[in-house]
Amino acid sequence: HNNMDKSIKLKEKAEYYKNKVDNILNPNSISSDNPEALNLLQEKITKLEATLKRKKELNERLRKFKTRNNAIIEINKLPDDDKDKKILLSMVNNHYFALPPDRINAYYFSTTNINAEIRRLKDRIEALNQNSKIADTEKIINNIILKIDKEDNRVKLIFPSIPSEEARNKLKSNGFKWSPFNKAWQRKLNNSALYYAEYLQKEIKDFCEVY
């Protein structure tokens, strides 16, 4: 029985860390759990800023043309080794971008989404920097342990007994999820998570069930 119990706990531990590794290695996202998150976010910003600069350069060249026909004539006059010739010609020949035909600003490359993504990534970097200033701590209020675990990048609430359904609903509505491995209700570390954890410590003092 003891060996079986140990086996189950080891399996839970393995699955827990496998999920963390999968999140870190996901090519489509940059997990805050990744120790290289700050560097990866900055690299992504650098690439986006280069793309933004490139689109602005192309838009600047497009703005020099007064009409679509004028654009086609002038672009065809460009030397073949002009790095922008093919893409400029493709833009003005594309019917989607050519409407209405006499307004060249219909061809412009959009930069709105790139600017928004750069701002979002910079906000994430600021949030991660703020997280680094939060110290590991553990305090008890109403027999509920609030633990800041920077290694795990989590704010954890540990109860002395099973929280009632009402308490569990409060936890869920404030972004906390049950972790079978950590035996705690937790959410990713940030100032907001810390604020709500402290709030819940005081709020759900009368809503615990006995095991």
PDB file of C-alpha atoms in Angstrom:
ATOM      1  CA  HIS A   1       0.000   0.000   0.000  1.00  0.00           C
ATOM      2  CA  ASN A   2       2.824   2.421   0.889  1.00  0.00           C
ATOM      3  CA  ASN A   3       4.684   1.644  -2.323  1.00  0.00           C
ATOM      4  CA  MET A   4       1.524   2.199  -4.369  1.00  0.00           C
ATOM      5  CA  ASP A   5       0.964   5.529  -2.599  1.00  0.00           C
ATOM      6  CA  LYS A   6       4.549   6.607  -3.360  1.00  0.00           C
ATOM      7  CA  SER A   7       4.125   5.530  -6.986  1.00  0.00           C
ATOM      8  CA  ILE A   8       1.005   7.681  -7.380  1.00  0.00           C
ATOM      9  CA  LYS A   9       2.736  10.703  -5.867  1.00  0.00           C
ATOM     10  CA  LEU A  10       5.759  10.258  -8.141  1.00  0.00           C
ATOM     11  CA  LYS A  11       3.478   9.980 -11.165  1.00  0.00           C
ATOM     12  CA  GLU A  12       1.707  13.208 -10.155  1.00  0.00           C
ATOM     13  CA  LYS A  13       5.078  14.900  -9.725  1.00  0.00           C
ATOM     14  CA  ALA A  14       6.280  13.713 -13.138  1.00  0.00           C
ATOM     15  CA  GLU A  15       3.088  14.910 -14.852  1.00  0.00           C
ATOM     16  CA  TYR A  16       3.317  18.273 -13.066  1.00  0.00           C
ATOM     17  CA  TYR A  17       6.864  18.938 -14.274  1.00  0.00           C
ATOM     18  CA  LYS A  18       6.126  17.566 -17.745  1.00  0.00           C
ATOM     19  CA  ASN A  19       3.313  20.113 -18.098  1.00  0.00           C
ATOM     20  CA  LYS A  20       5.661  22.890 -16.999  1.00  0.00           C
ATOM     21  CA  VAL A  21       8.281  21.805 -19.544  1.00  0.00           C
ATOM     22  CA  ASP A  22       5.657  21.573 -22.317  1.00  0.00           C
ATOM     23  CA  ASN A  23       4.536  25.133 -21.556  1.00  0.00           C
ATOM     24  CA  ILE A  24       8.108  26.413 -21.587  1.00  0.00           C
ATOM     25  CA  LEU A  25       8.946  24.673 -24.878  1.00  0.00           C
ATOM     26  CA  ASN A  26       5.726  25.722 -26.644  1.00  0.00           C
ATOM     27  CA  PRO A  27       6.998  27.580 -29.760  1.00  0.00           C
ATOM     28  CA  ASN A  28       3.774  29.598 -29.996  1.00  0.00           C
ATOM     29  CA  SER A  29       4.041  31.210 -26.587  1.00  0.00           C
ATOM     30  CA  ILE A  30       6.526  32.501 -24.035  1.00  0.00           C
ATOM     31  CA  SER A  31       5.642  31.115 -20.627  1.00  0.00           C
ATOM     32  CA  SER A  32       6.257  33.260 -17.555  1.00  0.00           C
ATOM     33  CA  ASP A  33       7.562  30.052 -15.957  1.00  0.00           C
ATOM     34  CA  ASN A  34      10.446  30.018 -18.414  1.00  0.00           C
ATOM     35  CA  PRO A  35      13.617  31.348 -16.706  1.00  0.00           C
ATOM     36  CA  GLU A  36      14.578  32.873 -20.077  1.00  0.00           C
ATOM     37  CA  ALA A  37      11.219  34.636 -20.457  1.00  0.00           C
ATOM     38  CA  LEU A  38      12.659  38.167 -20.200  1.00  0.00           C
ATOM     39  CA  ASN A  39      15.295  37.503 -22.871  1.00  0.00           C
ATOM     40  CA  LEU A  40      12.798  35.770 -25.161  1.00  0.00           C
ATOM     41  CA  LEU A  41      10.287  38.600 -24.835  1.00  0.00           C
ATOM     42  CA  GLN A  42      12.958  41.187 -25.628  1.00  0.00           C
ATOM     43  CA  GLU A  43      14.091  39.160 -28.661  1.00  0.00           C
ATOM     44  CA  LYS A  44      10.511  39.067 -29.911  1.00  0.00           C
ATOM     45  CA  ILE A  45      10.178  42.825 -29.441  1.00  0.00           C
ATOM     46  CA  THR A  46      13.419  43.392 -31.372  1.00  0.00           C
ATOM     47  CA  LYS A  47      12.115  41.316 -34.303  1.00  0.00           C
ATOM     48  CA  LEU A  48       8.758  43.083 -34.276  1.00  0.00           C
ATOM     49  CA  GLU A  49      10.445  46.483 -34.192  1.00  0.00           C
ATOM     50  CA  ALA A  50      12.526  45.480 -37.231  1.00  0.00           C
ATOM     51  CA  THR A  51       9.334  44.403 -39.042  1.00  0.00           C
ATOM     52  CA  LEU A  52       7.651  47.652 -38.057  1.00  0.00           C
ATOM     53  CA  LYS A  53      10.573  49.691 -39.367  1.00  0.00           C
ATOM     54  CA  ARG A  54      10.499  47.760 -42.646  1.00  0.00           C
ATOM     55  CA  LYS A  55       6.764  48.363 -43.141  1.00  0.00           C
ATOM     56  CA  LYS A  56       7.169  52.055 -42.410  1.00  0.00           C
ATOM     57  CA  GLU A  57       9.939  52.295 -44.997  1.00  0.00           C
ATOM     58  CA  LEU A  58       7.717  50.644 -47.608  1.00  0.00           C
ATOM     59  CA  ASN A  59       4.787  52.881 -46.723  1.00  0.00           C
ATOM     60  CA  GLU A  60       7.005  55.934 -47.068  1.00  0.00           C
ATOM     61  CA  ARG A  61       7.885  54.883 -50.621  1.00  0.00           C
ATOM     62  CA  LEU A  62       4.249  54.155 -51.483  1.00  0.00           C
ATOM     63  CA  ARG A  63       3.154  57.600 -50.312  1.00  0.00           C
ATOM     64  CA  LYS A  64       5.310  59.221 -53.001  1.00  0.00           C
ATOM     65  CA  PHE A  65       2.972  57.915 -55.717  1.00  0.00           C
ATOM     66  CA  LYS A  66      -0.206  59.857 -56.453  1.00  0.00           C
ATOM     67  CA  THR A  67      -2.247  57.146 -58.197  1.00  0.00           C
ATOM     68  CA  ARG A  68      -2.128  53.418 -58.835  1.00  0.00           C
ATOM     69  CA  ASN A  69      -1.180  53.884 -62.500  1.00  0.00           C
ATOM     70  CA  ASN A  70       1.516  56.363 -61.550  1.00  0.00           C
ATOM     71  CA  ALA A  71       2.832  53.901 -58.993  1.00  0.00           C
ATOM     72  CA  ILE A  72       3.090  51.064 -61.540  1.00  0.00           C
ATOM     73  CA  ILE A  73       4.950  53.260 -64.024  1.00  0.00           C
ATOM     74  CA  GLU A  74       7.397  54.626 -61.476  1.00  0.00           C
ATOM     75  CA  ILE A  75       8.049  51.256 -59.804  1.00  0.00           C
ATOM     76  CA  ASN A  76       8.790  49.624 -63.182  1.00  0.00           C
ATOM     77  CA  LYS A  77      11.435  52.293 -63.748  1.00  0.00           C
ATOM     78  CA  LEU A  78      13.290  51.186 -60.618  1.00  0.00           C
ATOM     79  CA  PRO A  79      16.476  49.138 -61.190  1.00  0.00           C
ATOM     80  CA  ASP A  80      16.048  45.387 -60.843  1.00  0.00           C
ATOM     81  CA  ASP A  81      18.417  45.282 -57.892  1.00  0.00           C
ATOM     82  CA  ASP A  82      16.158  47.597 -55.851  1.00  0.00           C
ATOM     83  CA  LYS A  83      15.285  45.472 -52.811  1.00  0.00           C
ATOM     84  CA  ASP A  84      11.741  46.880 -52.630  1.00  0.00           C
ATOM     85  CA  LYS A  85      10.781  46.723 -56.311  1.00  0.00           C
ATOM     86  CA  LYS A  86       9.000  43.367 -56.324  1.00  0.00           C
ATOM     87  CA  ILE A  87       7.077  43.893 -53.126  1.00  0.00           C
ATOM     88  CA  LEU A  88       5.998  47.438 -54.079  1.00  0.00           C
ATOM     89  CA  LEU A  89       4.810  46.240 -57.461  1.00  0.00           C
ATOM     90  CA  SER A  90       2.989  43.346 -55.862  1.00  0.00           C
ATOM     91  CA  MET A  91       1.219  45.742 -53.494  1.00  0.00           C
ATOM     92  CA  VAL A  92      -0.089  48.103 -56.174  1.00  0.00           C
ATOM     93  CA  ASN A  93      -1.050  45.224 -58.499  1.00  0.00           C
ATOM     94  CA  ASN A  94      -3.054  43.517 -55.803  1.00  0.00           C
ATOM     95  CA  HIS A  95      -6.703  44.364 -56.436  1.00  0.00           C
ATOM     96  CA  TYR A  96      -7.538  44.082 -52.746  1.00  0.00           C
ATOM     97  CA  PHE A  97      -5.153  46.903 -51.939  1.00  0.00           C
ATOM     98  CA  ALA A  98      -6.008  48.850 -55.132  1.00  0.00           C
ATOM     99  CA  LEU A  99      -9.477  49.980 -54.032  1.00  0.00           C
ATOM    100  CA  PRO A 100     -10.302  52.720 -54.669  1.00  0.00           C
ATOM    101  CA  PRO A 101      -7.885  52.756 -57.644  1.00  0.00           C
ATOM    102  CA  ASP A 102      -6.816  56.392 -57.362  1.00  0.00           C
ATOM    103  CA  ARG A 103      -5.963  56.430 -53.665  1.00  0.00           C
ATOM    104  CA  ILE A 104      -2.505  55.069 -52.988  1.00  0.00           C
ATOM    105  CA  ASN A 105      -3.138  55.062 -49.221  1.00  0.00           C
ATOM    106  CA  ALA A 106      -5.294  51.989 -49.841  1.00  0.00           C
ATOM    107  CA  TYR A 107      -2.018  50.088 -50.395  1.00  0.00           C
ATOM    108  CA  TYR A 108      -0.341  50.940 -47.094  1.00  0.00           C
ATOM    109  CA  PHE A 109       0.992  48.174 -44.887  1.00  0.00           C
ATOM    110  CA  SER A 110      -0.875  48.127 -41.584  1.00  0.00           C
ATOM    111  CA  THR A 111       1.267  48.672 -38.490  1.00  0.00           C
ATOM    112  CA  THR A 112      -1.541  48.786 -35.910  1.00  0.00           C
ATOM    113  CA  ASN A 113      -1.322  45.132 -34.804  1.00  0.00           C
ATOM    114  CA  ILE A 114       2.466  45.247 -34.550  1.00  0.00           C
ATOM    115  CA  ASN A 115       2.392  48.348 -32.364  1.00  0.00           C
ATOM    116  CA  ALA A 116      -0.235  46.733 -30.133  1.00  0.00           C
ATOM    117  CA  GLU A 117       1.815  43.528 -29.795  1.00  0.00           C
ATOM    118  CA  ILE A 118       4.973  45.480 -28.921  1.00  0.00           C
ATOM    119  CA  ARG A 119       3.074  47.347 -26.198  1.00  0.00           C
ATOM    120  CA  ARG A 120       1.669  44.073 -24.856  1.00  0.00           C
ATOM    121  CA  LEU A 121       5.110  42.461 -24.700  1.00  0.00           C
ATOM    122  CA  LYS A 122       6.611  45.508 -22.988  1.00  0.00           C
ATOM    123  CA  ASP A 123       3.824  45.334 -20.415  1.00  0.00           C
ATOM    124  CA  ARG A 124       4.690  41.674 -19.793  1.00  0.00           C
ATOM    125  CA  ILE A 125       8.351  42.557 -19.278  1.00  0.00           C
ATOM    126  CA  GLU A 126       7.348  45.254 -16.795  1.00  0.00           C
ATOM    127  CA  ALA A 127       5.125  42.766 -14.956  1.00  0.00           C
ATOM    128  CA  LEU A 128       7.941  40.186 -14.773  1.00  0.00           C
ATOM    129  CA  ASN A 129      10.316  42.838 -13.461  1.00  0.00           C
ATOM    130  CA  GLN A 130       7.777  43.740 -10.801  1.00  0.00           C
ATOM    131  CA  ASN A 131       7.443  40.049  -9.876  1.00  0.00           C
ATOM    132  CA  SER A 132      11.197  39.842  -9.319  1.00  0.00           C
ATOM    133  CA  LYS A 133      10.840  42.429  -6.544  1.00  0.00           C
ATOM    134  CA  ILE A 134       8.315  40.301  -4.638  1.00  0.00           C
ATOM    135  CA  ALA A 135      10.040  38.328  -1.890  1.00  0.00           C
ATOM    136  CA  ASP A 136       9.403  34.683  -1.005  1.00  0.00           C
ATOM    137  CA  THR A 137       7.124  34.741   2.012  1.00  0.00           C
ATOM    138  CA  GLU A 138       4.688  32.661   4.001  1.00  0.00           C
ATOM    139  CA  LYS A 139       2.047  33.986   6.367  1.00  0.00           C
ATOM    140  CA  ILE A 140      -0.998  32.558   8.103  1.00  0.00           C
ATOM    141  CA  ILE A 141      -4.343  34.316   8.525  1.00  0.00           C
ATOM    142  CA  ASN A 142      -7.462  32.464   9.727  1.00  0.00           C
ATOM    143  CA  ASN A 143      -5.488  29.200   9.569  1.00  0.00           C
ATOM    144  CA  ILE A 144      -5.001  29.688   5.816  1.00  0.00           C
ATOM    145  CA  ILE A 145      -1.391  29.733   4.638  1.00  0.00           C
ATOM    146  CA  LEU A 146      -0.487  32.256   1.948  1.00  0.00           C
ATOM    147  CA  LYS A 147       2.764  31.231   0.295  1.00  0.00           C
ATOM    148  CA  ILE A 148       4.689  33.144  -2.358  1.00  0.00           C
ATOM    149  CA  ASP A 149       6.772  30.586  -4.237  1.00  0.00           C
ATOM    150  CA  LYS A 150       9.066  32.399  -6.666  1.00  0.00           C
ATOM    151  CA  GLU A 151      10.766  29.181  -7.802  1.00  0.00           C
ATOM    152  CA  ASP A 152       7.380  27.832  -8.856  1.00  0.00           C
ATOM    153  CA  ASN A 153       6.196  31.303  -9.966  1.00  0.00           C
ATOM    154  CA  ARG A 154       2.983  30.884  -7.997  1.00  0.00           C
ATOM    155  CA  VAL A 155       0.941  32.454  -5.210  1.00  0.00           C
ATOM    156  CA  LYS A 156      -0.494  29.593  -3.157  1.00  0.00           C
ATOM    157  CA  LEU A 157      -3.295  29.322  -0.613  1.00  0.00           C
ATOM    158  CA  ILE A 158      -3.086  26.229   1.597  1.00  0.00           C
ATOM    159  CA  PHE A 159      -6.109  25.330   3.729  1.00  0.00           C
ATOM    160  CA  PRO A 160      -6.184  23.259   6.937  1.00  0.00           C
ATOM    161  CA  SER A 161      -9.250  21.429   5.637  1.00  0.00           C
ATOM    162  CA  ILE A 162     -11.287  21.105   2.458  1.00  0.00           C
ATOM    163  CA  PRO A 163     -12.806  24.480   1.500  1.00  0.00           C
ATOM    164  CA  SER A 164     -16.571  24.466   1.162  1.00  0.00           C
ATOM    165  CA  GLU A 165     -18.256  24.787  -2.203  1.00  0.00           C
ATOM    166  CA  GLU A 166     -18.858  28.492  -1.518  1.00  0.00           C
ATOM    167  CA  ALA A 167     -15.180  28.974  -0.707  1.00  0.00           C
ATOM    168  CA  ARG A 168     -14.095  27.040  -3.787  1.00  0.00           C
ATOM    169  CA  ASN A 169     -16.328  29.226  -5.934  1.00  0.00           C
ATOM    170  CA  LYS A 170     -14.713  32.333  -4.445  1.00  0.00           C
ATOM    171  CA  LEU A 171     -11.278  30.928  -5.190  1.00  0.00           C
ATOM    172  CA  LYS A 172     -12.172  30.081  -8.784  1.00  0.00           C
ATOM    173  CA  SER A 173     -13.826  33.435  -9.423  1.00  0.00           C
ATOM    174  CA  ASN A 174     -10.595  35.117  -8.324  1.00  0.00           C
ATOM    175  CA  GLY A 175      -8.413  33.089 -10.680  1.00  0.00           C
ATOM    176  CA  PHE A 176      -7.173  30.364  -8.319  1.00  0.00           C
ATOM    177  CA  LYS A 177      -7.008  26.736  -9.427  1.00  0.00           C
ATOM    178  CA  TRP A 178      -6.522  23.588  -7.376  1.00  0.00           C
ATOM    179  CA  SER A 179      -3.133  21.897  -7.797  1.00  0.00           C
ATOM    180  CA  PRO A 180      -3.250  18.222  -6.736  1.00  0.00           C
ATOM    181  CA  PHE A 181       0.554  18.114  -6.819  1.00  0.00           C
ATOM    182  CA  ASN A 182       1.117  21.165  -4.600  1.00  0.00           C
ATOM    183  CA  LYS A 183      -2.012  20.512  -2.509  1.00  0.00           C
ATOM    184  CA  ALA A 184      -2.820  24.205  -2.819  1.00  0.00           C
ATOM    185  CA  TRP A 185      -5.074  26.670  -4.576  1.00  0.00           C
ATOM    186  CA  GLN A 186      -2.776  28.764  -6.730  1.00  0.00           C
ATOM    187  CA  ARG A 187      -2.351  31.201  -9.607  1.00  0.00           C
ATOM    188  CA  LYS A 188       0.642  32.693 -11.393  1.00  0.00           C
ATOM    189  CA  LEU A 189       2.678  35.134  -9.359  1.00  0.00           C
ATOM    190  CA  ASN A 190       1.939  38.818  -9.855  1.00  0.00           C
ATOM    191  CA  ASN A 191       0.778  41.744  -7.733  1.00  0.00           C
ATOM    192  CA  SER A 192      -2.852  41.091  -8.641  1.00  0.00           C
ATOM    193  CA  ALA A 193      -2.627  37.449  -7.510  1.00  0.00           C
ATOM    194  CA  LEU A 194      -1.026  38.550  -4.240  1.00  0.00           C
ATOM    195  CA  TYR A 195      -3.759  41.129  -3.640  1.00  0.00           C
ATOM    196  CA  TYR A 196      -6.579  38.619  -4.153  1.00  0.00           C
ATOM    197  CA  ALA A 197      -4.817  35.946  -2.094  1.00  0.00           C
ATOM    198  CA  GLU A 198      -4.642  38.330   0.873  1.00  0.00           C
ATOM    199  CA  TYR A 199      -8.272  39.283   0.310  1.00  0.00           C
ATOM    200  CA  LEU A 200      -9.382  35.617   0.233  1.00  0.00           C
ATOM    201  CA  GLN A 201      -7.430  34.780   3.373  1.00  0.00           C
ATOM    202  CA  LYS A 202      -9.702  37.166   5.269  1.00  0.00           C
ATOM    203  CA  GLU A 203     -12.870  36.576   3.238  1.00  0.00           C
ATOM    204  CA  ILE A 204     -13.278  32.792   3.538  1.00  0.00           C
ATOM    205  CA  LYS A 205     -12.384  32.275   7.199  1.00  0.00           C
ATOM    206  CA  ASP A 206     -15.818  30.798   8.001  1.00  0.00           C
ATOM    207  CA  PHE A 207     -16.161  28.532   4.974  1.00  0.00           C
ATOM    208  CA  CYS A 208     -14.025  25.459   5.624  1.00  0.00           C
ATOM    209  CA  GLU A 209     -15.258  21.900   6.041  1.00  0.00           C
ATOM    210  CA  VAL A 210     -13.620  19.306   8.275  1.00  0.00           C
ATOM    211  CA  TYR A 211     -11.862  16.413   6.530  1.00  0.00           C
TER     212      TYR A 211
END
